[in-house]
PDB file of C-alpha atoms and ligand atoms in Angstrom:
ATOM      1  CA  MET A  34     -87.145  74.041-173.152  1.00  0.00           C
ATOM      2  CA  ARG A  35     -89.050  71.643-170.959  1.00  0.00           C
ATOM      3  CA  ILE A  36     -87.494  68.576-169.312  1.00  0.00           C
ATOM      4  CA  ASP A  37     -89.607  66.006-167.456  1.00  0.00           C
ATOM      5  CA  ILE A  38     -87.742  63.547-165.246  1.00  0.00           C
ATOM      6  CA  LEU A  39     -89.534  60.299-164.369  1.00  0.00           C
ATOM      7  CA  THR A  40     -88.163  58.629-161.245  1.00  0.00           C
ATOM      8  CA  ILE A  41     -89.070  56.745-158.078  1.00  0.00           C
ATOM      9  CA  PHE A  42     -86.563  58.942-156.174  1.00  0.00           C
ATOM     10  CA  PRO A  43     -87.792  62.519-156.811  1.00  0.00           C
ATOM     11  CA  GLU A  44     -86.054  63.793-153.664  1.00  0.00           C
ATOM     12  CA  MET A  45     -82.661  63.228-155.322  1.00  0.00           C
ATOM     13  CA  PHE A  46     -83.350  66.108-157.692  1.00  0.00           C
ATOM     14  CA  SER A  47     -83.224  68.807-155.006  1.00  0.00           C
ATOM     15  CA  ALA A  48     -79.589  69.140-156.176  1.00  0.00           C
ATOM     16  CA  LEU A  49     -80.904  70.851-159.325  1.00  0.00           C
ATOM     17  CA  ASP A  50     -82.023  73.864-157.284  1.00  0.00           C
ATOM     18  CA  SER A  51     -78.447  74.920-156.476  1.00  0.00           C
ATOM     19  CA  GLY A  52     -75.978  77.075-158.358  1.00  0.00           C
ATOM     20  CA  VAL A  53     -76.230  78.379-161.895  1.00  0.00           C
ATOM     21  CA  LEU A  54     -78.923  75.890-162.898  1.00  0.00           C
ATOM     22  CA  GLY A  55     -81.040  76.692-159.839  1.00  0.00           C
ATOM     23  CA  LYS A  56     -80.957  80.393-160.761  1.00  0.00           C
ATOM     24  CA  ALA A  57     -81.880  79.580-164.371  1.00  0.00           C
ATOM     25  CA  LEU A  58     -84.859  77.549-163.158  1.00  0.00           C
ATOM     26  CA  GLN A  59     -85.996  80.499-161.035  1.00  0.00           C
ATOM     27  CA  ARG A  60     -85.678  82.811-164.050  1.00  0.00           C
ATOM     28  CA  GLU A  61     -87.667  80.235-166.061  1.00  0.00           C
ATOM     29  CA  CYS A  62     -85.079  79.918-168.835  1.00  0.00           C
ATOM     30  CA  LEU A  63     -86.080  76.264-168.784  1.00  0.00           C
ATOM     31  CA  THR A  64     -88.634  74.181-166.902  1.00  0.00           C
ATOM     32  CA  VAL A  65     -87.710  70.953-165.137  1.00  0.00           C
ATOM     33  CA  ASN A  66     -90.552  68.791-163.777  1.00  0.00           C
ATOM     34  CA  VAL A  67     -89.697  65.873-161.529  1.00  0.00           C
ATOM     35  CA  ILE A  68     -92.454  63.262-161.660  1.00  0.00           C
ATOM     36  CA  ASN A  69     -92.831  60.387-159.221  1.00  0.00           C
ATOM     37  CA  ILE A  70     -93.546  57.195-161.138  1.00  0.00           C
ATOM     38  CA  ARG A  71     -95.020  55.660-157.965  1.00  0.00           C
ATOM     39  CA  ASP A  72     -97.950  58.109-158.148  1.00  0.00           C
ATOM     40  CA  TYR A  73     -99.097  56.245-161.272  1.00  0.00           C
ATOM     41  CA  SER A  74     -98.976  52.742-159.788  1.00  0.00           C
ATOM     42  CA  THR A  75    -102.374  51.032-159.646  1.00  0.00           C
ATOM     43  CA  ASP A  76    -101.017  48.420-157.206  1.00  0.00           C
ATOM     44  CA  LYS A  77    -102.695  48.628-153.822  1.00  0.00           C
ATOM     45  CA  HIS A  78     -99.286  49.022-152.159  1.00  0.00           C
ATOM     46  CA  LYS A  79     -98.098  51.447-154.874  1.00  0.00           C
ATOM     47  CA  ARG A  80     -95.378  48.992-155.886  1.00  0.00           C
ATOM     48  CA  THR A  81     -93.320  49.790-158.952  1.00  0.00           C
ATOM     49  CA  ASP A  82     -91.129  46.645-159.132  1.00  0.00           C
ATOM     50  CA  ASP A  83     -91.418  42.858-159.202  1.00  0.00           C
ATOM     51  CA  TYR A  84     -89.287  39.712-159.440  1.00  0.00           C
ATOM     52  CA  PRO A  85     -87.658  39.007-162.811  1.00  0.00           C
ATOM     53  CA  PHE A  86     -89.181  36.295-165.004  1.00  0.00           C
ATOM     54  CA  GLY A  87     -86.573  33.579-165.448  1.00  0.00           C
ATOM     55  CA  GLY A  88     -85.104  34.258-162.009  1.00  0.00           C
ATOM     56  CA  GLY A  89     -81.973  36.144-161.036  1.00  0.00           C
ATOM     57  CA  LEU A  90     -80.917  38.714-158.506  1.00  0.00           C
ATOM     58  CA  GLY A  91     -82.664  42.003-157.955  1.00  0.00           C
ATOM     59  CA  MET A  92     -85.998  43.451-158.970  1.00  0.00           C
ATOM     60  CA  VAL A  93     -87.302  44.808-162.256  1.00  0.00           C
ATOM     61  CA  MET A  94     -89.449  47.927-162.632  1.00  0.00           C
ATOM     62  CA  THR A  95     -92.916  47.016-163.893  1.00  0.00           C
ATOM     63  CA  VAL A  96     -94.510  48.298-167.106  1.00  0.00           C
ATOM     64  CA  GLN A  97     -97.811  49.675-165.811  1.00  0.00           C
ATOM     65  CA  PRO A  98     -96.745  52.692-163.690  1.00  0.00           C
ATOM     66  CA  ILE A  99     -94.164  53.880-166.226  1.00  0.00           C
ATOM     67  CA  TYR A 100     -96.448  53.332-169.229  1.00  0.00           C
ATOM     68  CA  ASP A 101     -99.297  55.224-167.578  1.00  0.00           C
ATOM     69  CA  CYS A 102     -96.999  57.993-166.351  1.00  0.00           C
ATOM     70  CA  ILE A 103     -95.489  58.621-169.802  1.00  0.00           C
ATOM     71  CA  ASN A 104     -98.861  58.511-171.534  1.00  0.00           C
ATOM     72  CA  ALA A 105    -100.420  60.846-168.983  1.00  0.00           C
ATOM     73  CA  ILE A 106     -97.804  63.537-169.510  1.00  0.00           C
ATOM     74  CA  ASP A 107     -97.151  63.034-173.243  1.00  0.00           C
ATOM     75  CA  PRO A 108    -100.243  61.369-174.762  1.00  0.00           C
ATOM     76  CA  ASN A 109     -99.402  62.391-178.344  1.00  0.00           C
ATOM     77  CA  HIS A 110     -95.700  61.563-178.162  1.00  0.00           C
ATOM     78  CA  ASN A 111     -94.451  65.096-178.745  1.00  0.00           C
ATOM     79  CA  ALA A 112     -91.425  64.807-176.435  1.00  0.00           C
ATOM     80  CA  LYS A 113     -88.133  63.113-177.174  1.00  0.00           C
ATOM     81  CA  ARG A 114     -88.187  60.242-174.710  1.00  0.00           C
ATOM     82  CA  ILE A 115     -84.867  59.025-173.363  1.00  0.00           C
ATOM     83  CA  TYR A 116     -84.206  56.088-171.052  1.00  0.00           C
ATOM     84  CA  MET A 117     -81.044  56.456-168.950  1.00  0.00           C
ATOM     85  CA  SER A 118     -79.119  53.205-169.355  1.00  0.00           C
ATOM     86  CA  PRO A 119     -75.535  51.946-169.668  1.00  0.00           C
ATOM     87  CA  ARG A 120     -76.697  50.217-172.884  1.00  0.00           C
ATOM     88  CA  GLY A 121     -77.347  53.542-174.608  1.00  0.00           C
ATOM     89  CA  ARG A 122     -75.402  55.932-176.840  1.00  0.00           C
ATOM     90  CA  THR A 123     -72.603  57.512-174.789  1.00  0.00           C
ATOM     91  CA  PHE A 124     -73.404  61.124-173.874  1.00  0.00           C
ATOM     92  CA  SER A 125     -70.941  63.777-175.104  1.00  0.00           C
ATOM     93  CA  HIS A 126     -70.595  67.487-175.771  1.00  0.00           C
ATOM     94  CA  GLU A 127     -72.013  66.975-179.280  1.00  0.00           C
ATOM     95  CA  ILE A 128     -75.065  65.142-177.918  1.00  0.00           C
ATOM     96  CA  SER A 129     -75.606  67.884-175.313  1.00  0.00           C
ATOM     97  CA  LEU A 130     -75.793  70.403-178.191  1.00  0.00           C
ATOM     98  CA  GLU A 131     -78.107  68.134-180.181  1.00  0.00           C
ATOM     99  CA  LEU A 132     -80.493  67.666-177.228  1.00  0.00           C
ATOM    100  CA  SER A 133     -80.496  71.389-176.404  1.00  0.00           C
ATOM    101  CA  LYS A 134     -82.317  71.959-179.721  1.00  0.00           C
ATOM    102  CA  GLU A 135     -85.265  69.807-178.608  1.00  0.00           C
ATOM    103  CA  GLU A 136     -88.303  71.593-177.192  1.00  0.00           C
ATOM    104  CA  TRP A 137     -89.255  68.852-174.777  1.00  0.00           C
ATOM    105  CA  LEU A 138     -87.289  65.977-173.267  1.00  0.00           C
ATOM    106  CA  ILE A 139     -88.525  63.153-171.075  1.00  0.00           C
ATOM    107  CA  LEU A 140     -85.751  61.433-169.104  1.00  0.00           C
ATOM    108  CA  LEU A 141     -86.784  58.093-167.646  1.00  0.00           C
ATOM    109  CA  CYS A 142     -84.685  56.859-164.718  1.00  0.00           C
ATOM    110  CA  GLY A 143     -84.591  53.135-164.009  1.00  0.00           C
ATOM    111  CA  SER A 144     -83.602  51.560-160.719  1.00  0.00           C
ATOM    112  CA  TYR A 145     -82.861  48.099-159.366  1.00  0.00           C
ATOM    113  CA  GLU A 146     -81.866  45.661-162.128  1.00  0.00           C
ATOM    114  CA  GLY A 147     -83.569  47.769-164.763  1.00  0.00           C
ATOM    115  CA  ILE A 148     -86.984  48.136-166.309  1.00  0.00           C
ATOM    116  CA  ASP A 149     -89.256  45.727-168.167  1.00  0.00           C
ATOM    117  CA  GLU A 150     -87.974  45.710-171.770  1.00  0.00           C
ATOM    118  CA  ARG A 151     -91.497  46.343-173.096  1.00  0.00           C
ATOM    119  CA  ILE A 152     -91.391  49.918-171.756  1.00  0.00           C
ATOM    120  CA  ILE A 153     -88.471  50.599-174.070  1.00  0.00           C
ATOM    121  CA  GLU A 154     -90.300  49.003-176.977  1.00  0.00           C
ATOM    122  CA  LEU A 155     -93.568  50.832-176.310  1.00  0.00           C
ATOM    123  CA  CYS A 156     -92.490  54.261-175.111  1.00  0.00           C
ATOM    124  CA  ILE A 157     -88.800  55.116-175.562  1.00  0.00           C
ATOM    125  CA  ASP A 158     -87.061  56.852-178.487  1.00  0.00           C
ATOM    126  CA  GLU A 159     -83.490  56.379-177.367  1.00  0.00           C
ATOM    127  CA  GLU A 160     -81.342  54.937-174.574  1.00  0.00           C
ATOM    128  CA  MET A 161     -78.540  57.159-173.257  1.00  0.00           C
ATOM    129  CA  SER A 162     -75.481  56.263-171.155  1.00  0.00           C
ATOM    130  CA  ILE A 163     -73.171  58.702-169.375  1.00  0.00           C
ATOM    131  CA  GLY A 164     -70.214  56.306-169.461  1.00  0.00           C
ATOM    132  CA  ASP A 165     -68.994  52.744-169.187  1.00  0.00           C
ATOM    133  CA  TYR A 166     -69.856  52.076-165.548  1.00  0.00           C
ATOM    134  CA  VAL A 167     -73.046  50.997-163.831  1.00  0.00           C
ATOM    135  CA  LEU A 168     -74.877  53.330-161.452  1.00  0.00           C
ATOM    136  CA  THR A 169     -77.555  52.144-159.011  1.00  0.00           C
ATOM    137  CA  GLY A 170     -80.121  54.111-160.981  1.00  0.00           C
ATOM    138  CA  GLY A 171     -80.506  56.585-163.822  1.00  0.00           C
ATOM    139  CA  GLU A 172     -81.037  59.616-161.552  1.00  0.00           C
ATOM    140  CA  LEU A 173     -77.434  60.863-161.457  1.00  0.00           C
ATOM    141  CA  ALA A 174     -77.159  60.286-165.197  1.00  0.00           C
ATOM    142  CA  ALA A 175     -80.320  62.343-165.788  1.00  0.00           C
ATOM    143  CA  MET A 176     -78.868  65.160-163.674  1.00  0.00           C
ATOM    144  CA  VAL A 177     -75.704  65.126-165.778  1.00  0.00           C
ATOM    145  CA  ILE A 178     -77.800  65.438-168.941  1.00  0.00           C
ATOM    146  CA  VAL A 179     -79.978  68.264-167.539  1.00  0.00           C
ATOM    147  CA  ASN A 180     -76.905  70.164-166.395  1.00  0.00           C
ATOM    148  CA  ALA A 181     -74.873  69.803-169.602  1.00  0.00           C
ATOM    149  CA  VAL A 182     -77.841  70.460-171.928  1.00  0.00           C
ATOM    150  CA  SER A 183     -79.112  73.493-170.041  1.00  0.00           C
ATOM    151  CA  ARG A 184     -75.765  75.267-170.401  1.00  0.00           C
ATOM    152  CA  HIS A 185     -76.573  75.681-174.096  1.00  0.00           C
ATOM    153  CA  ILE A 186     -79.942  77.309-173.464  1.00  0.00           C
ATOM    154  CA  ASP A 187     -80.120  81.075-173.784  1.00  0.00           C
ATOM    155  CA  GLY A 188     -80.161  82.849-170.448  1.00  0.00           C
ATOM    156  CA  VAL A 189     -78.833  79.924-168.381  1.00  0.00           C
ATOM    157  CA  LEU A 190     -75.227  81.068-168.292  1.00  0.00           C
ATOM    158  CA  GLY A 191     -74.231  84.641-167.506  1.00  0.00           C
ATOM    159  CA  SER A 192     -73.277  85.276-171.109  1.00  0.00           C
ATOM    160  CA  LYS A 193     -73.324  83.075-174.209  1.00  0.00           C
ATOM    161  CA  ASP A 194     -69.533  83.558-174.439  1.00  0.00           C
ATOM    162  CA  SER A 195     -68.867  81.518-171.348  1.00  0.00           C
ATOM    163  CA  ASP A 196     -70.388  78.520-173.136  1.00  0.00           C
ATOM    164  CA  LEU A 197     -68.366  79.027-176.312  1.00  0.00           C
ATOM    165  CA  ASP A 198     -65.067  79.296-174.476  1.00  0.00           C
ATOM    166  CA  GLU A 199     -65.276  76.125-172.396  1.00  0.00           C
ATOM    167  CA  SER A 200     -63.474  72.837-172.887  1.00  0.00           C
ATOM    168  CA  PHE A 201     -64.865  70.795-175.823  1.00  0.00           C
ATOM    169  CA  SER A 202     -66.605  73.759-177.492  1.00  0.00           C
ATOM    170  CA  THR A 203     -63.299  74.690-179.077  1.00  0.00           C
ATOM    171  CA  GLY A 204     -62.158  71.094-179.440  1.00  0.00           C
ATOM    172  CA  LEU A 205     -59.491  71.776-176.812  1.00  0.00           C
ATOM    173  CA  LEU A 206     -59.353  71.450-173.025  1.00  0.00           C
ATOM    174  CA  GLU A 207     -59.483  74.629-170.997  1.00  0.00           C
ATOM    175  CA  TYR A 208     -56.391  76.725-170.174  1.00  0.00           C
ATOM    176  CA  PRO A 209     -55.498  77.315-166.482  1.00  0.00           C
ATOM    177  CA  GLN A 210     -57.380  80.085-164.676  1.00  0.00           C
ATOM    178  CA  TYR A 211     -56.146  82.228-161.764  1.00  0.00           C
ATOM    179  CA  THR A 212     -57.590  84.860-159.463  1.00  0.00           C
ATOM    180  CA  ARG A 213     -56.215  86.920-156.578  1.00  0.00           C
ATOM    181  CA  PRO A 214     -53.792  86.775-154.825  1.00  0.00           C
ATOM    182  CA  ALA A 215     -51.074  87.054-157.494  1.00  0.00           C
ATOM    183  CA  GLU A 216     -48.844  84.846-155.359  1.00  0.00           C
ATOM    184  CA  TYR A 217     -49.763  82.014-152.975  1.00  0.00           C
ATOM    185  CA  MET A 218     -47.442  79.595-151.135  1.00  0.00           C
ATOM    186  CA  GLY A 219     -44.618  80.773-153.373  1.00  0.00           C
ATOM    187  CA  LEU A 220     -46.603  80.075-156.552  1.00  0.00           C
ATOM    188  CA  ALA A 221     -46.957  83.129-158.787  1.00  0.00           C
ATOM    189  CA  VAL A 222     -49.628  83.709-161.424  1.00  0.00           C
ATOM    190  CA  PRO A 223     -48.025  83.733-164.919  1.00  0.00           C
ATOM    191  CA  GLU A 224     -46.718  87.249-165.624  1.00  0.00           C
ATOM    192  CA  VAL A 225     -48.499  87.518-168.979  1.00  0.00           C
ATOM    193  CA  LEU A 226     -51.918  87.494-167.259  1.00  0.00           C
ATOM    194  CA  LEU A 227     -51.060  90.516-165.133  1.00  0.00           C
ATOM    195  CA  ASN A 228     -50.023  93.044-167.775  1.00  0.00           C
ATOM    196  CA  GLY A 229     -53.371  93.632-169.561  1.00  0.00           C
ATOM    197  CA  ASN A 230     -52.043  92.830-173.062  1.00  0.00           C
ATOM    198  CA  HIS A 231     -55.052  90.931-174.398  1.00  0.00           C
ATOM    199  CA  ALA A 232     -53.442  89.734-177.611  1.00  0.00           C
ATOM    200  CA  LYS A 233     -50.630  88.197-175.567  1.00  0.00           C
ATOM    201  CA  ILE A 234     -53.086  86.779-173.017  1.00  0.00           C
ATOM    202  CA  ASN A 235     -55.142  85.095-175.777  1.00  0.00           C
ATOM    203  CA  GLU A 236     -51.989  83.698-177.360  1.00  0.00           C
ATOM    204  CA  TRP A 237     -50.851  82.277-173.989  1.00  0.00           C
ATOM    205  CA  ARG A 238     -54.264  80.751-173.309  1.00  0.00           C
ATOM    206  CA  GLN A 239     -54.409  79.159-176.762  1.00  0.00           C
ATOM    207  CA  ASN A 240     -50.913  77.691-176.312  1.00  0.00           C
ATOM    208  CA  MET A 241     -51.757  76.354-172.853  1.00  0.00           C
ATOM    209  CA  SER A 242     -54.990  74.795-174.142  1.00  0.00           C
ATOM    210  CA  GLU A 243     -53.111  73.082-176.959  1.00  0.00           C
ATOM    211  CA  GLN A 244     -50.316  71.882-174.657  1.00  0.00           C
ATOM    212  CA  ILE A 245     -52.712  70.490-172.022  1.00  0.00           C
ATOM    213  CA  THR A 246     -54.881  68.770-174.646  1.00  0.00           C
ATOM    214  CA  LYS A 247     -51.829  67.257-176.366  1.00  0.00           C
ATOM    215  CA  GLU A 248     -50.541  65.863-173.034  1.00  0.00           C
ATOM    216  CA  ARG A 249     -53.812  64.650-171.520  1.00  0.00           C
ATOM    217  CA  ARG A 250     -56.061  63.861-174.468  1.00  0.00           C
ATOM    218  CA  PRO A 251     -53.965  63.031-177.543  1.00  0.00           C
ATOM    219  CA  ASP A 252     -57.173  61.692-179.174  1.00  0.00           C
ATOM    220  CA  LEU A 253     -58.848  65.121-178.938  1.00  0.00           C
ATOM    221  CA  TYR A 254     -55.660  66.899-179.997  1.00  0.00           C
ATOM    222  CA  LYS A 255     -55.360  64.771-183.139  1.00  0.00           C
ATOM    223  CA  LEU A 256     -58.975  65.554-184.058  1.00  0.00           C
ATOM    224  CA  TYR A 257     -58.386  69.258-183.401  1.00  0.00           C
ATOM    225  CA  LYS A 258     -55.325  69.329-185.659  1.00  0.00           C
ATOM    226  CA  GLU A 259     -57.111  67.413-188.420  1.00  0.00           C
ATOM    227  CA  THR A 260     -60.168  69.678-188.458  1.00  0.00           C
ATOM    228  CA  LYS A 261     -58.374  73.008-187.969  1.00  0.00           C
TER     229      LYS A 261
HETATM  230  N1  ADE B1185     -78.018  53.823-165.229  1.00  0.00           N
HETATM  231  C1  ADE B1185     -77.117  53.008-164.645  1.00  0.00           C
HETATM  232  N2  ADE B1185     -75.889  53.221-165.129  1.00  0.00           N
HETATM  233  C2  ADE B1185     -76.001  54.212-166.060  1.00  0.00           C
HETATM  234  C3  ADE B1185     -75.083  54.865-166.916  1.00  0.00           C
HETATM  235  N3  ADE B1185     -73.787  54.569-166.939  1.00  0.00           N
HETATM  236  N4  ADE B1185     -75.559  55.821-167.742  1.00  0.00           N
HETATM  237  C4  ADE B1185     -76.879  56.107-167.756  1.00  0.00           C
HETATM  238  N5  ADE B1185     -77.781  55.530-166.967  1.00  0.00           N
HETATM  239  C5  ADE B1185     -77.355  54.587-166.128  1.00  0.00           C
END
């Protein structure tokens, strides 16, 4: 899979080089290109924003650099083009699976008060939100999408199983995990996890997952029970 991120803050994406995702990028399980929209500005000062028509606070990102940037990298519109925006469809586990099936994603990050609406009309397939709050730009949202989507791509995680077992894949939240030492500050690891009886361990984990989901996310629990 290829993901192109269009931004005026490319330096923010150095965070992608760390951890599991960083290793996956090195192994070339997926390719992430971070593209600076400013490089496409024809303005003599390389500006990418201007005052809003009609007045109001803040600046609006102009059409030209973004339009030229998108058309330079995807002239035949082969990629699925997503604009990160609180107005969009709310990202979820299901959407992360859906997007992981795409061959090529373009994630456009807006800043300031947003982007000229005509970019959305001319170039964008879908707007995507990561939740009901407003960020100062789409960059963190794009990183969330890259991270969650890439977990479904073969070779990114250590084994495919670790994806299947996680919260939301099963419809339940994850059971508690422990590692050594077996006791810390008077708190002991549940006995069942220490005796090597895998049937019992699976039963305990399933029960804990159900209990935690029922307490914390009754909405998910109801759905789980209905579809089981
Ligand atoms: N840009 C600003 N806020 C956002 C949000 N909640 N989701 C996606 N992109 C955004």
